[in-house]
mmCIF file of C-alpha atoms in Angstrom:
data_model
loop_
_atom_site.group_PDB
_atom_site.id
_atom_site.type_symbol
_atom_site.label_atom_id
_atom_site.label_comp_id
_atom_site.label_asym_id
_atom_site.label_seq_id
_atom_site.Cartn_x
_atom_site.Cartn_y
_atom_site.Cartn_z
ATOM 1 C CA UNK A 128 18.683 3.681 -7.932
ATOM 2 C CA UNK A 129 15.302 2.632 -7.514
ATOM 3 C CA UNK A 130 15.927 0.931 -3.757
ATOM 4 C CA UNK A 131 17.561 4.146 -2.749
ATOM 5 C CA UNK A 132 14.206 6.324 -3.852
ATOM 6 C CA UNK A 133 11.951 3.840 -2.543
ATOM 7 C CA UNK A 134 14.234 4.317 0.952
ATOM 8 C CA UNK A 135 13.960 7.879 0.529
ATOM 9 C CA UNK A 136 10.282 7.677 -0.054
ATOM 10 C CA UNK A 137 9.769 5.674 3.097
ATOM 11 C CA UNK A 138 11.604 8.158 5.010
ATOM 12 C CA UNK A 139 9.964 11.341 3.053
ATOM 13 C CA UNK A 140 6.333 9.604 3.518
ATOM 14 C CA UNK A 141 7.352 9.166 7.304
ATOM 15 C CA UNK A 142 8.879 12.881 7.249
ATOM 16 C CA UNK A 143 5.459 14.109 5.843
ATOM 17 C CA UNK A 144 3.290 12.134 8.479
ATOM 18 C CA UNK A 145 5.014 14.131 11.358
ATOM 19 C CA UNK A 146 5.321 17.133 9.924
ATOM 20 C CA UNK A 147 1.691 17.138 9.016
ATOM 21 C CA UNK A 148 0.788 15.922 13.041
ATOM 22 C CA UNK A 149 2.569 18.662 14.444
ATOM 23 C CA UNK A 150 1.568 21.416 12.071
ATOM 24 C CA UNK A 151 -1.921 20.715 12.267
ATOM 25 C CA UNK A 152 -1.551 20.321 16.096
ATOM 26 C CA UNK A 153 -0.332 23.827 16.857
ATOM 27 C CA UNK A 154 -1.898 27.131 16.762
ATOM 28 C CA UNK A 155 -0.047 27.972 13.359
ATOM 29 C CA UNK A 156 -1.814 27.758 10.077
ATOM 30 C CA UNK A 157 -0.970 24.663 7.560
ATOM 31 C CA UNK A 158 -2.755 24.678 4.633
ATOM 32 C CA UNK A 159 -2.221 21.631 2.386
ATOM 33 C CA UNK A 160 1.287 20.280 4.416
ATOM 34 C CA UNK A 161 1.606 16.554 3.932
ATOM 35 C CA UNK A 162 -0.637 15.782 0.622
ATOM 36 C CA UNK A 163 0.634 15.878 -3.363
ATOM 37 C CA UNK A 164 -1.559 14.570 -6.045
ATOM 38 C CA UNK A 165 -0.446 11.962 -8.133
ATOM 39 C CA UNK A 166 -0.845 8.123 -9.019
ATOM 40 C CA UNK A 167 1.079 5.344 -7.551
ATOM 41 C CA UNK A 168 1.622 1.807 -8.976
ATOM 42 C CA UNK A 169 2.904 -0.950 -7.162
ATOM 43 C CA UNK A 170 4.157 -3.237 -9.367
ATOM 44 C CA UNK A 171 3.927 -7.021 -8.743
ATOM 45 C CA UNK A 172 7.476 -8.265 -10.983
ATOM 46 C CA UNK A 173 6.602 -11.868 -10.166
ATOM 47 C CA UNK A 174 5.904 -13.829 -13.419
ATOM 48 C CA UNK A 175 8.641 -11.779 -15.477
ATOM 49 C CA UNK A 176 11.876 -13.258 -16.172
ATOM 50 C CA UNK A 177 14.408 -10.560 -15.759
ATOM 51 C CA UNK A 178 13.104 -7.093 -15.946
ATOM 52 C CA UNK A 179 16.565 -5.383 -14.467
ATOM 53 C CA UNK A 180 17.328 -2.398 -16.490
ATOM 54 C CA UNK A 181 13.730 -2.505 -18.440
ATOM 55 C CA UNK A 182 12.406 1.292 -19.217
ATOM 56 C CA UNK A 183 9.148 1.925 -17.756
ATOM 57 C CA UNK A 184 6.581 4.823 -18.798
ATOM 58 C CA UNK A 185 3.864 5.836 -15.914
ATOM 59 C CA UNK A 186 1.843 8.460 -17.841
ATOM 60 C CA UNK A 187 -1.680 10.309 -16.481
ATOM 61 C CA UNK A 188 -3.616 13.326 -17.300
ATOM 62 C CA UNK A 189 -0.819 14.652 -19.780
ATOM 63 C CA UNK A 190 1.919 13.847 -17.741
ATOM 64 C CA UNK A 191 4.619 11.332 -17.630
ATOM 65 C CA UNK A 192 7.918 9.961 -15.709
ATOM 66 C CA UNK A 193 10.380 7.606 -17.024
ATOM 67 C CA UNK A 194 12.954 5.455 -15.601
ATOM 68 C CA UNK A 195 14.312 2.372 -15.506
ATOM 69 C CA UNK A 196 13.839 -0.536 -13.191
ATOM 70 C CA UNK A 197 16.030 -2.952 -11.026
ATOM 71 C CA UNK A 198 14.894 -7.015 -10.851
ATOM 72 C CA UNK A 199 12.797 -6.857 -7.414
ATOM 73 C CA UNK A 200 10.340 -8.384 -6.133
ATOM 74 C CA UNK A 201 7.860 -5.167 -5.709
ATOM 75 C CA UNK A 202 8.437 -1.877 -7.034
ATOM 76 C CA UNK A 203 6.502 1.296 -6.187
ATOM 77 C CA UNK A 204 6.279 4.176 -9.168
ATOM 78 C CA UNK A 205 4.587 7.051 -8.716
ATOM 79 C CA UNK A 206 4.187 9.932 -10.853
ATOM 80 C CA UNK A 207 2.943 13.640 -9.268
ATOM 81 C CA UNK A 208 0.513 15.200 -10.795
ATOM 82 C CA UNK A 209 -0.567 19.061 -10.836
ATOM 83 C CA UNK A 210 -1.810 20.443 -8.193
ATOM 84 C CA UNK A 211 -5.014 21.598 -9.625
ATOM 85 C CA UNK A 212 -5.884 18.493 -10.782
ATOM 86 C CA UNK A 213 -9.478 17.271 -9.972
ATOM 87 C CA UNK A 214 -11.259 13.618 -9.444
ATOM 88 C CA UNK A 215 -11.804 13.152 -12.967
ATOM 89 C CA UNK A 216 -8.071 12.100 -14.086
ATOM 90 C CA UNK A 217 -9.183 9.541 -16.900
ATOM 91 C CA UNK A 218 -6.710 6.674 -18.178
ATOM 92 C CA UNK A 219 -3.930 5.984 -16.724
ATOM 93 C CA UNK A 220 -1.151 3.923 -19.139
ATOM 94 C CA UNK A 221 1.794 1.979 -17.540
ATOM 95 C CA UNK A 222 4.607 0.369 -20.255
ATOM 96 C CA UNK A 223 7.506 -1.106 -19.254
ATOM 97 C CA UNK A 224 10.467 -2.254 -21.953
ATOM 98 C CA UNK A 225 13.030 -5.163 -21.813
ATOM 99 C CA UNK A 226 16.282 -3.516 -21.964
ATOM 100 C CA UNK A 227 17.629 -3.644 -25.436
ATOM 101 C CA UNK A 228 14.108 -4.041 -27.105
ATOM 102 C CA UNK A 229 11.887 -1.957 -28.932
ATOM 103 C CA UNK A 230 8.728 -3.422 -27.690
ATOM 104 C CA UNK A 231 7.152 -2.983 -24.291
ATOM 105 C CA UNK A 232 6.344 -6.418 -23.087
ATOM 106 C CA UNK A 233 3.738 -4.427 -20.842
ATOM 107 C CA UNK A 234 1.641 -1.887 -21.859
ATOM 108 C CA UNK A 235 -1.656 -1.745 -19.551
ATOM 109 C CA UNK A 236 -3.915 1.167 -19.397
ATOM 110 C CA UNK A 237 -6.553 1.665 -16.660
ATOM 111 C CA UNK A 238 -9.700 4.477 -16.615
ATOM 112 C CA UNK A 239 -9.035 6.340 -12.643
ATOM 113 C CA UNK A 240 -11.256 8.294 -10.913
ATOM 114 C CA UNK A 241 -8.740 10.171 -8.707
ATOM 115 C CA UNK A 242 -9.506 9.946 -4.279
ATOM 116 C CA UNK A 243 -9.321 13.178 -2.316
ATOM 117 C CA UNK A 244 -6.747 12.674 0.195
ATOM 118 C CA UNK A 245 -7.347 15.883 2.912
ATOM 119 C CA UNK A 246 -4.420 17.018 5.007
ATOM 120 C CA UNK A 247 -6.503 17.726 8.097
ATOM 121 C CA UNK A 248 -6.111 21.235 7.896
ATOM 122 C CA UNK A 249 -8.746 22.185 5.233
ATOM 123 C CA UNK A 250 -6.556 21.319 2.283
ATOM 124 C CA UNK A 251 -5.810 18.576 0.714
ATOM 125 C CA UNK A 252 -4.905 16.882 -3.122
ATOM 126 C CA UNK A 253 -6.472 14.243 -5.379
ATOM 127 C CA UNK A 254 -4.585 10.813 -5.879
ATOM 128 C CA UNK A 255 -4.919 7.209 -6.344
ATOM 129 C CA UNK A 256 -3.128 3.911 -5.669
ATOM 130 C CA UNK A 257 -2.763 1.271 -8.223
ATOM 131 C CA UNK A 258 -1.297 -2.030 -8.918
ATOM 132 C CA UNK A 259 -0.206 -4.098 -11.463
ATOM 133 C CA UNK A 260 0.264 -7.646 -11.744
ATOM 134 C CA UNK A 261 0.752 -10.284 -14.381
ATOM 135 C CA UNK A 262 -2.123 -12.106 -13.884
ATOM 136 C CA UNK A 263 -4.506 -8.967 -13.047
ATOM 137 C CA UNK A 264 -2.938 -6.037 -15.162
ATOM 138 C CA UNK A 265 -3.370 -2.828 -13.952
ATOM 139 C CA UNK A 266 -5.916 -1.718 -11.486
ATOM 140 C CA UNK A 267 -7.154 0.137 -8.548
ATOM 141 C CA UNK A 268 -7.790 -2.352 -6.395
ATOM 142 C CA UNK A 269 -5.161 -3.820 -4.960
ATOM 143 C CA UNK A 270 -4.658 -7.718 -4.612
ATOM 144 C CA UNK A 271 -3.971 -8.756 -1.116
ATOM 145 C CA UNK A 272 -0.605 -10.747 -2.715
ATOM 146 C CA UNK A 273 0.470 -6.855 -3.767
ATOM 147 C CA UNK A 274 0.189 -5.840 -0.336
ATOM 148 C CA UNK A 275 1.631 -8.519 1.698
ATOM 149 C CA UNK A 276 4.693 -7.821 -1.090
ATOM 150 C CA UNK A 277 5.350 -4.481 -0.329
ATOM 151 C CA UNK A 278 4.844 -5.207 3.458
ATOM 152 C CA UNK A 279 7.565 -7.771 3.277
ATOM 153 C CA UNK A 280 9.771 -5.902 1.054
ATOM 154 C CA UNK A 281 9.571 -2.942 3.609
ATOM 155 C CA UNK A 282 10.671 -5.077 6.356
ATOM 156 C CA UNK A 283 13.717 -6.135 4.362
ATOM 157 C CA UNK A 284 14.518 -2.358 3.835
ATOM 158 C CA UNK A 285 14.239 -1.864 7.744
ATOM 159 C CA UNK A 286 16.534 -4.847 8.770
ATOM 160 C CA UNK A 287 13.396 -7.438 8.964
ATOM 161 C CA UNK A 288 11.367 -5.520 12.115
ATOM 162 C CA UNK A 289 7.972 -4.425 11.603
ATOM 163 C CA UNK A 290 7.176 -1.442 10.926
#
């Protein structure tokens, strides 16, 4: 479940990109097409023995989203946030579970001050991207291993060309 929603996110984050060219292009108005607030985690699963059907909690500002995860490499979870919400998000808390246990064998927690991300068109939304890793827990600046990760894992999802 989660490698089909990470496809579909690929292909909604591409969807968004046009939409938001060609809206903001032409002579119609398109106030805040393109841009959601919310937080995004990519976590690094290397260092974690098996971590396939573990429950994980992404919670910010009062809201949360739960789910559960599938043994991969790199995982992106995101959680939207409302619309109204402004730079000042405070902590963010990230837990993931072993299935079958009662424990979270991660439970990191990270103070964010939330980017403004404008659409181009005079509107716009606040969010962040995080990561987490074994080794550097959860934070807002992301490790260059996190990013060559997710670049190689989205080459996999594309047949192995570039993107």
């Amino acid at each position: 479940m989660v490698k089909r929603t990470v496809r579909l996110g690929v292909l909604a984050a591409v969807s968004v990109v046009a939409m938001t060219a060609s809206a903001c292009s032409g002579s119609q108005p398109c106030a805040g097409v393109g841009v959601t607030s919310q937080i995004g985690v990519m976590f690094l699963q290397r260092g974690y023995t098996d971590l396939a059907g573990a429950s994980y909690e992404l919670c910010a500002g009062g809201s949360c989203v739960k789910d559960q995860l599938e043994q991969e490499d790199i995982t992106q979870l995101s959680l939207r946030l409302p619309d109204d919400v402004g730079p000042d998000l405070g902590t963010v808390r990230f837990r993931v579970t072993p299935a079958g246990s009662n424990h979270p064998e991660i439970d990191a927690s990270s103070d964010v001050k939330l980017i403004r991300q404008s659409d181009g068109c005079g509107g716009g939304a606040y969010s962040r991207g995080l990561a987490f890793t074994k080794e550097g827990g959860l934070t807002t600046k992301i490790p260059s291993r996190v990013s060559a990760a997710w670049r190689e894992h989205l080459e996999s999802l594309s047949g192995g060309r570039p993107s």
